[in-house]
Each structure stands twice: as C-alpha cells, then as structure tokens.
mmCIF file of C-alpha atoms in Angstrom:
data_model
loop_
_atom_site.group_PDB
_atom_site.id
_atom_site.type_symbol
_atom_site.label_atom_id
_atom_site.label_comp_id
_atom_site.label_asym_id
_atom_site.label_seq_id
_atom_site.Cartn_x
_atom_site.Cartn_y
_atom_site.Cartn_z
ATOM 1 C CA MET S 213 -65.156 99.655 188.119
ATOM 2 C CA GLY S 214 -64.138 99.496 184.463
ATOM 3 C CA ASN S 215 -60.353 99.785 185.072
ATOM 4 C CA VAL S 216 -58.173 97.043 183.524
ATOM 5 C CA ASN S 217 -55.428 95.608 185.720
ATOM 6 C CA CYS S 218 -52.984 93.602 183.581
ATOM 7 C CA VAL S 219 -50.790 92.080 186.279
ATOM 8 C CA PHE S 220 -50.463 88.489 187.376
ATOM 9 C CA CYS S 221 -52.160 88.770 190.799
ATOM 10 C CA GLY S 222 -54.039 91.095 193.085
ATOM 11 C CA CYS S 223 -55.959 91.311 196.364
ATOM 12 C CA ILE S 224 -59.701 91.821 196.541
ATOM 13 C CA GLU S 225 -60.863 93.623 199.679
ATOM 14 C CA GLN S 226 -63.325 92.162 202.106
ATOM 15 C CA ALA S 227 -66.998 92.910 201.252
ATOM 16 C CA SER S 228 -66.012 93.308 197.606
ATOM 17 C CA VAL S 229 -66.023 91.140 194.513
ATOM 18 C CA GLY S 230 -63.783 91.386 191.460
ATOM 19 C CA VAL S 231 -64.721 90.930 187.804
ATOM 20 C CA VAL S 232 -62.170 89.061 185.682
ATOM 21 C CA GLU S 233 -62.342 89.163 181.865
ATOM 22 C CA LYS S 234 -60.612 87.029 179.279
ATOM 23 C CA TRP S 235 -59.932 88.637 175.936
ATOM 24 C CA GLY S 236 -62.510 91.321 176.741
ATOM 25 C CA ARG S 237 -65.249 88.868 177.700
ATOM 26 C CA PHE S 238 -66.511 88.117 181.213
ATOM 27 C CA ASP S 239 -64.766 85.057 182.605
ATOM 28 C CA ARG S 240 -65.331 84.768 186.360
ATOM 29 C CA LEU S 241 -65.772 86.576 189.707
ATOM 30 C CA ALA S 242 -62.819 87.033 192.053
ATOM 31 C CA GLU S 243 -63.573 86.494 195.742
ATOM 32 C CA PRO S 244 -61.990 88.564 198.548
ATOM 33 C CA GLY S 245 -58.319 87.702 199.144
ATOM 34 C CA LEU S 246 -55.368 86.961 196.842
ATOM 35 C CA ASN S 247 -56.336 86.093 193.270
ATOM 36 C CA PHE S 248 -54.207 85.127 190.219
ATOM 37 C CA TRP S 249 -54.851 85.690 186.559
ATOM 38 C CA ASN S 250 -52.725 85.273 183.462
ATOM 39 C CA PRO S 251 -52.387 88.377 181.298
ATOM 40 C CA LEU S 252 -50.559 86.296 178.707
ATOM 41 C CA ALA S 253 -53.735 84.234 178.268
ATOM 42 C CA GLY S 254 -55.825 87.389 177.980
ATOM 43 C CA GLU S 255 -57.011 87.420 181.620
ATOM 44 C CA CYS S 256 -57.200 90.642 183.585
ATOM 45 C CA LEU S 257 -59.074 92.224 186.523
ATOM 46 C CA THR S 258 -61.559 94.599 184.936
ATOM 47 C CA GLY S 259 -63.045 96.103 188.146
ATOM 48 C CA THR S 260 -64.498 95.516 191.575
ATOM 49 C CA LEU S 261 -67.895 95.989 193.171
ATOM 50 C CA SER S 262 -68.682 96.586 196.845
ATOM 51 C CA THR S 263 -71.186 94.215 198.433
ATOM 52 C CA ARG S 264 -71.835 96.559 201.354
ATOM 53 C CA ILE S 265 -75.331 97.953 201.923
ATOM 54 C CA ASN S 266 -75.765 101.340 200.294
ATOM 55 C CA SER S 267 -78.373 103.929 201.256
ATOM 56 C CA LEU S 268 -80.175 106.168 198.814
ATOM 57 C CA ASP S 269 -82.495 109.002 199.883
ATOM 58 C CA VAL S 270 -85.186 109.940 197.397
ATOM 59 C CA LYS S 271 -87.477 112.966 197.740
ATOM 60 C CA ILE S 272 -90.733 112.788 195.779
ATOM 61 C CA GLU S 273 -93.313 115.544 195.393
ATOM 62 C CA THR S 274 -96.808 114.457 194.427
ATOM 63 C CA LYS S 275 -100.500 115.140 195.069
ATOM 64 C CA THR S 276 -103.018 113.165 197.111
ATOM 65 C CA LYS S 277 -106.597 112.300 196.213
ATOM 66 C CA ASP S 278 -107.919 115.344 198.103
ATOM 67 C CA ASN S 279 -105.584 117.657 196.119
ATOM 68 C CA VAL S 280 -102.964 118.193 198.816
ATOM 69 C CA PHE S 281 -99.372 118.526 197.608
ATOM 70 C CA VAL S 282 -96.971 116.494 199.736
ATOM 71 C CA GLN S 283 -93.282 115.677 199.794
ATOM 72 C CA LEU S 284 -92.269 112.115 200.624
ATOM 73 C CA LEU S 285 -88.764 111.221 201.755
ATOM 74 C CA CYS S 286 -87.856 107.574 201.112
ATOM 75 C CA SER S 287 -84.695 105.834 202.240
ATOM 76 C CA ILE S 288 -83.727 102.771 200.152
ATOM 77 C CA GLN S 289 -81.095 100.316 201.384
ATOM 78 C CA TYR S 290 -79.719 98.095 198.623
ATOM 79 C CA ARG S 291 -76.667 95.961 197.889
ATOM 80 C CA VAL S 292 -75.050 93.970 195.108
ATOM 81 C CA ILE S 293 -75.897 90.252 195.066
ATOM 82 C CA ARG S 294 -72.496 88.539 195.201
ATOM 83 C CA GLN S 295 -73.506 85.650 192.937
ATOM 84 C CA ASN S 296 -74.926 88.056 190.320
ATOM 85 C CA ALA S 297 -72.236 90.719 190.548
ATOM 86 C CA ASP S 298 -71.523 90.361 186.809
ATOM 87 C CA ASP S 299 -75.083 91.490 186.012
ATOM 88 C CA ALA S 300 -74.684 94.512 188.322
ATOM 89 C CA PHE S 301 -71.336 95.304 186.683
ATOM 90 C CA TYR S 302 -72.398 95.067 183.053
ATOM 91 C CA GLU S 303 -76.134 95.774 182.938
ATOM 92 C CA LEU S 304 -76.483 99.129 184.729
ATOM 93 C CA GLN S 305 -74.348 102.186 184.182
ATOM 94 C CA ASN S 306 -75.958 104.185 187.021
ATOM 95 C CA PRO S 307 -78.046 102.045 189.434
ATOM 96 C CA THR S 308 -79.060 104.988 191.661
ATOM 97 C CA GLU S 309 -80.820 106.769 188.795
ATOM 98 C CA GLN S 310 -82.605 103.538 187.890
ATOM 99 C CA ILE S 311 -83.796 103.057 191.498
ATOM 100 C CA GLN S 312 -84.953 106.671 191.720
ATOM 101 C CA ALA S 313 -86.947 106.347 188.515
ATOM 102 C CA TYR S 314 -88.840 103.288 189.767
ATOM 103 C CA VAL S 315 -89.470 104.881 193.168
ATOM 104 C CA PHE S 316 -90.953 107.959 191.476
ATOM 105 C CA ASP S 317 -93.115 105.778 189.239
ATOM 106 C CA VAL S 318 -94.542 103.586 192.041
ATOM 107 C CA VAL S 319 -95.121 106.404 194.550
ATOM 108 C CA ARG S 320 -96.862 108.647 192.008
ATOM 109 C CA ALA S 321 -99.068 105.720 191.018
ATOM 110 C CA HIS S 322 -100.215 104.950 194.596
ATOM 111 C CA VAL S 323 -100.368 108.272 196.452
ATOM 112 C CA PRO S 324 -102.955 109.987 194.170
ATOM 113 C CA LYS S 325 -105.389 107.196 195.106
ATOM 114 C CA MET S 326 -105.218 108.065 198.833
ATOM 115 C CA ASN S 327 -106.382 110.972 200.951
ATOM 116 C CA LEU S 328 -103.857 112.779 203.127
ATOM 117 C CA ASP S 329 -105.096 111.091 206.314
ATOM 118 C CA GLU S 330 -104.973 107.692 204.634
ATOM 119 C CA LEU S 331 -101.450 108.371 203.413
ATOM 120 C CA LEU S 332 -100.273 109.307 206.903
ATOM 121 C CA GLU S 333 -101.863 106.163 208.352
ATOM 122 C CA GLN S 334 -100.854 103.763 205.549
ATOM 123 C CA LYS S 335 -97.376 104.958 204.608
ATOM 124 C CA ASP S 336 -96.026 101.450 205.273
ATOM 125 C CA GLU S 337 -98.252 100.127 202.488
ATOM 126 C CA VAL S 338 -96.722 102.609 200.049
ATOM 127 C CA ALA S 339 -93.242 101.531 201.151
ATOM 128 C CA ARG S 340 -94.243 97.879 200.692
ATOM 129 C CA ALA S 341 -95.479 98.552 197.154
ATOM 130 C CA VAL S 342 -92.193 100.286 196.272
ATOM 131 C CA LEU S 343 -90.222 97.385 197.774
ATOM 132 C CA GLU S 344 -92.109 94.768 195.768
ATOM 133 C CA GLU S 345 -91.620 96.646 192.495
ATOM 134 C CA LEU S 346 -87.922 97.333 193.062
ATOM 135 C CA GLU S 347 -87.180 93.750 194.120
ATOM 136 C CA LYS S 348 -88.781 92.472 190.944
ATOM 137 C CA VAL S 349 -86.941 94.905 188.673
ATOM 138 C CA MET S 350 -83.556 95.363 190.325
ATOM 139 C CA GLY S 351 -83.144 91.642 191.052
ATOM 140 C CA ALA S 352 -82.687 91.072 187.325
ATOM 141 C CA TYR S 353 -79.766 93.522 187.384
ATOM 142 C CA GLY S 354 -77.946 91.853 190.286
ATOM 143 C CA TYR S 355 -79.166 94.157 193.081
ATOM 144 C CA ASN S 356 -81.102 93.202 196.196
ATOM 145 C CA ILE S 357 -83.351 95.757 197.929
ATOM 146 C CA GLU S 358 -82.892 95.259 201.695
ATOM 147 C CA HIS S 359 -85.269 97.830 203.184
ATOM 148 C CA ILE S 360 -87.383 100.783 202.166
ATOM 149 C CA LEU S 361 -88.307 103.304 204.837
ATOM 150 C CA MET S 362 -90.878 106.046 204.358
ATOM 151 C CA VAL S 363 -88.948 108.488 206.521
ATOM 152 C CA ASP S 364 -91.213 111.532 206.340
ATOM 153 C CA ILE S 365 -94.392 112.855 204.741
ATOM 154 C CA ILE S 366 -94.445 116.660 204.558
ATOM 155 C CA PRO S 367 -97.698 118.323 203.461
ATOM 156 C CA ASP S 368 -97.799 121.852 202.113
ATOM 157 C CA ALA S 369 -97.136 124.569 204.721
ATOM 158 C CA SER S 370 -100.686 125.963 204.519
ATOM 159 C CA VAL S 371 -102.132 122.478 205.020
ATOM 160 C CA ARG S 372 -99.914 121.869 208.063
ATOM 161 C CA ARG S 373 -101.015 125.190 209.522
ATOM 162 C CA ALA S 374 -104.687 124.330 208.959
ATOM 163 C CA MET S 375 -104.229 120.894 210.532
ATOM 164 C CA ASN S 376 -102.589 122.457 213.579
ATOM 165 C CA GLU S 377 -105.467 124.929 213.928
ATOM 166 C CA ILE S 378 -108.023 122.099 213.731
ATOM 167 C CA ASN S 379 -106.130 120.122 216.343
ATOM 168 C CA ALA S 380 -105.868 123.160 218.613
ATOM 169 C CA ALA S 381 -109.605 123.876 218.255
ATOM 170 C CA GLN S 382 -110.491 120.284 219.141
ATOM 171 C CA ARG S 383 -108.264 120.383 222.207
ATOM 172 C CA MET S 384 -109.753 123.707 223.335
ATOM 173 C CA GLN S 385 -113.241 122.269 222.914
ATOM 174 C CA LEU S 386 -112.306 119.254 225.029
ATOM 175 C CA ALA S 387 -110.709 121.537 227.618
ATOM 176 C CA SER S 388 -113.908 123.618 227.773
ATOM 177 C CA VAL S 389 -115.943 120.472 228.449
ATOM 178 C CA TYR S 390 -113.615 119.422 231.274
ATOM 179 C CA LYS S 391 -113.600 122.960 232.692
ATOM 180 C CA GLY S 392 -117.414 123.053 232.655
ATOM 181 C CA GLU S 393 -117.597 119.744 234.477
ATOM 182 C CA ALA S 394 -115.056 120.980 237.044
ATOM 183 C CA ASP S 395 -117.018 124.210 237.609
ATOM 184 C CA LYS S 396 -120.213 122.194 238.014
ATOM 185 C CA ILE S 397 -118.632 119.935 240.615
ATOM 186 C CA LEU S 398 -117.205 122.984 242.398
ATOM 187 C CA GLN S 399 -120.592 124.719 242.544
ATOM 188 C CA VAL S 400 -122.302 121.559 243.801
ATOM 189 C CA LYS S 401 -119.689 121.030 246.494
ATOM 190 C CA LYS S 402 -119.882 124.699 247.478
ATOM 191 C CA ALA S 403 -123.692 124.503 247.803
ATOM 192 C CA GLU S 404 -123.427 121.315 249.832
ATOM 193 C CA ALA S 405 -120.853 122.963 252.129
ATOM 194 C CA GLU S 406 -123.047 126.038 252.620
ATOM 195 C CA ALA S 407 -126.066 123.866 253.411
ATOM 196 C CA GLU S 408 -124.040 121.817 255.880
ATOM 197 C CA ALA S 409 -122.626 124.988 257.471
ATOM 198 C CA LYS S 410 -126.096 126.505 257.865
ATOM 199 C CA TYR S 411 -127.415 123.277 259.359
ATOM 200 C CA LEU S 412 -124.551 123.072 261.848
ATOM 201 C CA GLY S 413 -124.948 126.791 262.642
ATOM 202 C CA GLY S 414 -128.628 126.242 263.389
ATOM 203 C CA VAL S 415 -127.809 123.284 265.591
ATOM 204 C CA GLY S 416 -125.249 125.401 267.435
ATOM 205 C CA VAL S 417 -127.690 128.274 267.984
ATOM 206 C CA ALA S 418 -130.364 125.873 269.227
ATOM 207 C CA ARG S 419 -127.937 124.287 271.678
ATOM 208 C CA GLN S 420 -126.775 127.714 272.819
ATOM 209 C CA ARG S 421 -130.331 128.825 273.513
ATOM 210 C CA GLN S 422 -131.047 125.572 275.286
ATOM 211 C CA ALA S 423 -127.958 126.059 277.462
ATOM 212 C CA ILE S 424 -128.984 129.650 278.275
ATOM 213 C CA THR S 425 -132.499 128.509 279.188
ATOM 214 C CA ASP S 426 -131.176 125.697 281.376
ATOM 215 C CA GLY S 427 -128.730 128.070 283.078
ATOM 216 C CA LEU S 428 -131.402 130.682 283.769
ATOM 217 C CA ARG S 429 -133.758 128.035 285.104
ATOM 218 C CA GLU S 430 -131.097 126.698 287.444
ATOM 219 C CA ASN S 431 -130.150 130.182 288.664
ATOM 220 C CA ILE S 432 -133.810 131.071 289.341
ATOM 221 C CA LEU S 433 -134.387 127.884 291.321
ATOM 222 C CA ASN S 434 -131.209 128.326 293.377
ATOM 223 C CA PHE S 435 -131.995 131.983 294.158
ATOM 224 C CA SER S 436 -135.599 131.190 295.085
ATOM 225 C CA HIS S 437 -134.521 128.449 297.523
ATOM 226 C CA LYS S 438 -131.823 130.557 299.176
ATOM 227 C CA VAL S 439 -133.768 133.846 299.441
ATOM 228 C CA GLU S 440 -137.184 133.302 300.939
ATOM 229 C CA GLY S 441 -140.163 135.374 299.807
ATOM 230 C CA THR S 442 -138.865 135.968 296.255
ATOM 231 C CA SER S 443 -140.845 134.906 293.254
ATOM 232 C CA ALA S 444 -139.501 133.500 290.029
ATOM 233 C CA LYS S 445 -140.538 136.683 288.181
ATOM 234 C CA GLU S 446 -138.538 138.907 290.509
ATOM 235 C CA VAL S 447 -135.469 136.722 290.159
ATOM 236 C CA MET S 448 -135.876 136.740 286.391
ATOM 237 C CA ASP S 449 -136.090 140.541 286.340
ATOM 238 C CA LEU S 450 -132.944 140.783 288.415
ATOM 239 C CA ILE S 451 -131.041 138.415 286.117
ATOM 240 C CA MET S 452 -132.211 140.299 283.035
ATOM 241 C CA ILE S 453 -131.069 143.617 284.471
ATOM 242 C CA THR S 454 -127.679 142.099 285.363
ATOM 243 C CA GLN S 455 -127.303 140.712 281.828
ATOM 244 C CA TYR S 456 -128.341 144.075 280.406
ATOM 245 C CA PHE S 457 -125.643 145.947 282.304
ATOM 246 C CA ASP S 458 -123.040 143.293 281.419
ATOM 247 C CA THR S 459 -123.890 143.769 277.739
ATOM 248 C CA ILE S 460 -123.499 147.550 277.979
ATOM 249 C CA LYS S 461 -120.155 147.030 279.716
ATOM 250 C CA ASP S 462 -118.919 144.691 276.971
ATOM 251 C CA LEU S 463 -119.948 147.183 274.278
ATOM 252 C CA GLY S 464 -118.052 149.924 276.040
ATOM 253 C CA ASN S 465 -114.888 147.886 276.559
ATOM 254 C CA SER S 466 -114.730 146.631 272.961
ATOM 255 C CA SER S 467 -112.251 148.730 270.939
ATOM 256 C CA LYS S 468 -113.533 147.395 267.592
ATOM 257 C CA ASN S 469 -117.046 148.792 267.923
ATOM 258 C CA THR S 470 -118.023 152.255 266.758
ATOM 259 C CA THR S 471 -120.458 154.499 268.602
ATOM 260 C CA VAL S 472 -123.730 152.692 269.395
ATOM 261 C CA PHE S 473 -126.884 154.560 270.521
ATOM 262 C CA ILE S 474 -129.280 152.523 272.640
ATOM 263 C CA PRO S 475 -132.276 153.640 274.781
ATOM 264 C CA HIS S 476 -131.470 153.546 278.462
ATOM 265 C CA GLY S 477 -133.613 154.137 281.526
ATOM 266 C CA PRO S 478 -135.632 152.264 284.189
ATOM 267 C CA GLY S 479 -138.576 151.842 281.865
ATOM 268 C CA HIS S 480 -136.422 150.535 279.065
ATOM 269 C CA VAL S 481 -134.851 147.976 281.335
ATOM 270 C CA ARG S 482 -138.338 146.663 282.197
ATOM 271 C CA ASP S 483 -139.259 146.537 278.501
ATOM 272 C CA ILE S 484 -136.071 144.629 277.640
ATOM 273 C CA GLY S 485 -136.773 142.155 280.448
ATOM 274 C CA ASP S 486 -140.298 141.583 279.150
ATOM 275 C CA GLN S 487 -138.967 141.010 275.604
ATOM 276 C CA ILE S 488 -136.348 138.498 276.697
ATOM 277 C CA ARG S 489 -138.831 136.675 278.918
ATOM 278 C CA ASN S 490 -141.385 136.474 276.102
ATOM 279 C CA GLY S 491 -138.713 135.178 273.754
ATOM 280 C CA LEU S 492 -137.686 132.447 276.166
ATOM 281 C CA MET S 493 -141.286 131.418 276.709
ATOM 282 C CA GLU S 494 -141.897 131.238 272.969
ATOM 283 C CA ALA S 495 -138.765 129.120 272.511
ATOM 284 C CA ALA S 496 -139.854 126.775 275.299
ATOM 285 C CA SER S 497 -143.342 126.402 273.827
ATOM 286 C CA ALA S 498 -141.874 125.703 270.395
ATOM 287 C CA GLN S 499 -139.706 122.904 271.826
ATOM 288 C CA VAL S 500 -142.759 121.404 273.523
ATOM 289 C CA THR S 501 -144.763 121.368 270.277
ATOM 290 C CA GLU S 502 -141.856 119.683 268.489
#
C-alpha cells in the first residue's frame, strides 16, 4: 500500500485489489490476475488492498449504571468493499484505530445506562448498537463491518466474588429446603413402618395365643377321653407343670443366657399354674366380648 510500481504489467493476487494511478491521480482499480499499465503515459500500480475478512479485538473498560467497573472484549470482523477500495486506500491512514475509537464511543455511551445484570442479559443489544454505528461510519470509507461479537464481559474481581457468594448462598438455601423435605418424608415413612410393624406384631401375638389356647383345649379333651376319671382341671395342672419344667430346661440349655434366679417348689408350681390358667380365661373372655 503506497508503493509505486513503474513497470508495464503485474499480477494481482486473489482476494486483493490493486490501485492504479495516472500522473499521481487515481485512475482505476486492478482486479486479481494479470494487469497492464503504461508507465510512459503516467500509469503505475500504486498499491494493493486485501479484501479478506480481518478481525480486530477491542478491550473496553467502563462503568455500569450501578457503579460496577467492567471490561468488555469485542471482536470486530471487517473487510474492504471491492467496489470502494479507492476510498479505503486514500481516506484512512489507519482503519483499526478509527474502528477502535468508534467502538469505545458507542460502548461507553450505552453501558452506563444499564445495570450489570441487564448488561449480561442484553450484551447482544450493545453489539447491535456498535454494528449500526460502525456500518454507517466505516461504509463511507470503503469498509464493510461483517460481524461484531461481544466475546466476554468481565466485572471487577470483588464483584465476581460477591456474585459467586450470593449464588452459593441461594443454592445452599435451596438444598436445605430439599433436605428438610427429604427428612420429613423419611420420618413419616419411618413412623408408618413402626406402626405397621407394631400392628403386625400384635396380630402375630394374638394368633400365637389363640394357637396355644386351641392346642391346650385339644390336649385336655384328648387326655380326658383316654384317661377315665380325670377332670379338666387336673389335666390342665399336669400340662402346666410339664410346660414349666420344659421352660426351666430351655433356660438351662441356652448358652446365651446369664444366671437367672426363679422361685421353685411344689407350691410355686401350683401358683404358676393358677396364674397361667387365669390368664387364659381372661384372654378367652376378652375374645368373647369382642
């Protein structure tokens, strides 16, 4: 760009455009390929411009409406308009500085009107405002703005730390709510299981007692029929004594039991028989009343 080539011909690379002057004044654009010019008539190739898309990263530091300092990283993709390459060649000495200046101006005009949360949510609107302004300005200089990307918004370190703490506190609060609900469900299920277990245990005990009563009744009837002259009370006393000695035997044979002291004697056997008989009679009367 700006170099004078005073030969008769030259090749312009693909995705480029050449600027030909005649006697120091712009004459025409040279397209990619082989081009001829006449140095004797004052024609020469002054320079070339690339029509490829260029990328420019701009970092802007500004302040939001709620007084939070932020850094914005913008990526601008631009290119030379082939038909207006002469304007891009002659009008701007340094297009990147011009683009940066307009980006700074537009961003610092829009961001101070927005809170930090609004800026994070509406960063595309800021990029759109920058794009509209640059298209209007840079188009007059032969440049087309292809895309503008708001790559990153970086708040101050203390603000980021505070935002992380707020987010962590909200998540812990939500976790506490879920944990409380889980504990509540666990306690309810545990109470329901205990109630069901007690109910089934009661049913089992009642059936066990009923089976014992039925078995004793059957044994008494069989013994009374087979041994004449015996009463039901005598048979009951005999069964109770047998059960009593079986219980003492089981206690003695069990290796898991510690020493157990129980009253033992003929009178105690009679008392135990009376207690068991009274208990069975009370259970039978309770079933009748039910």
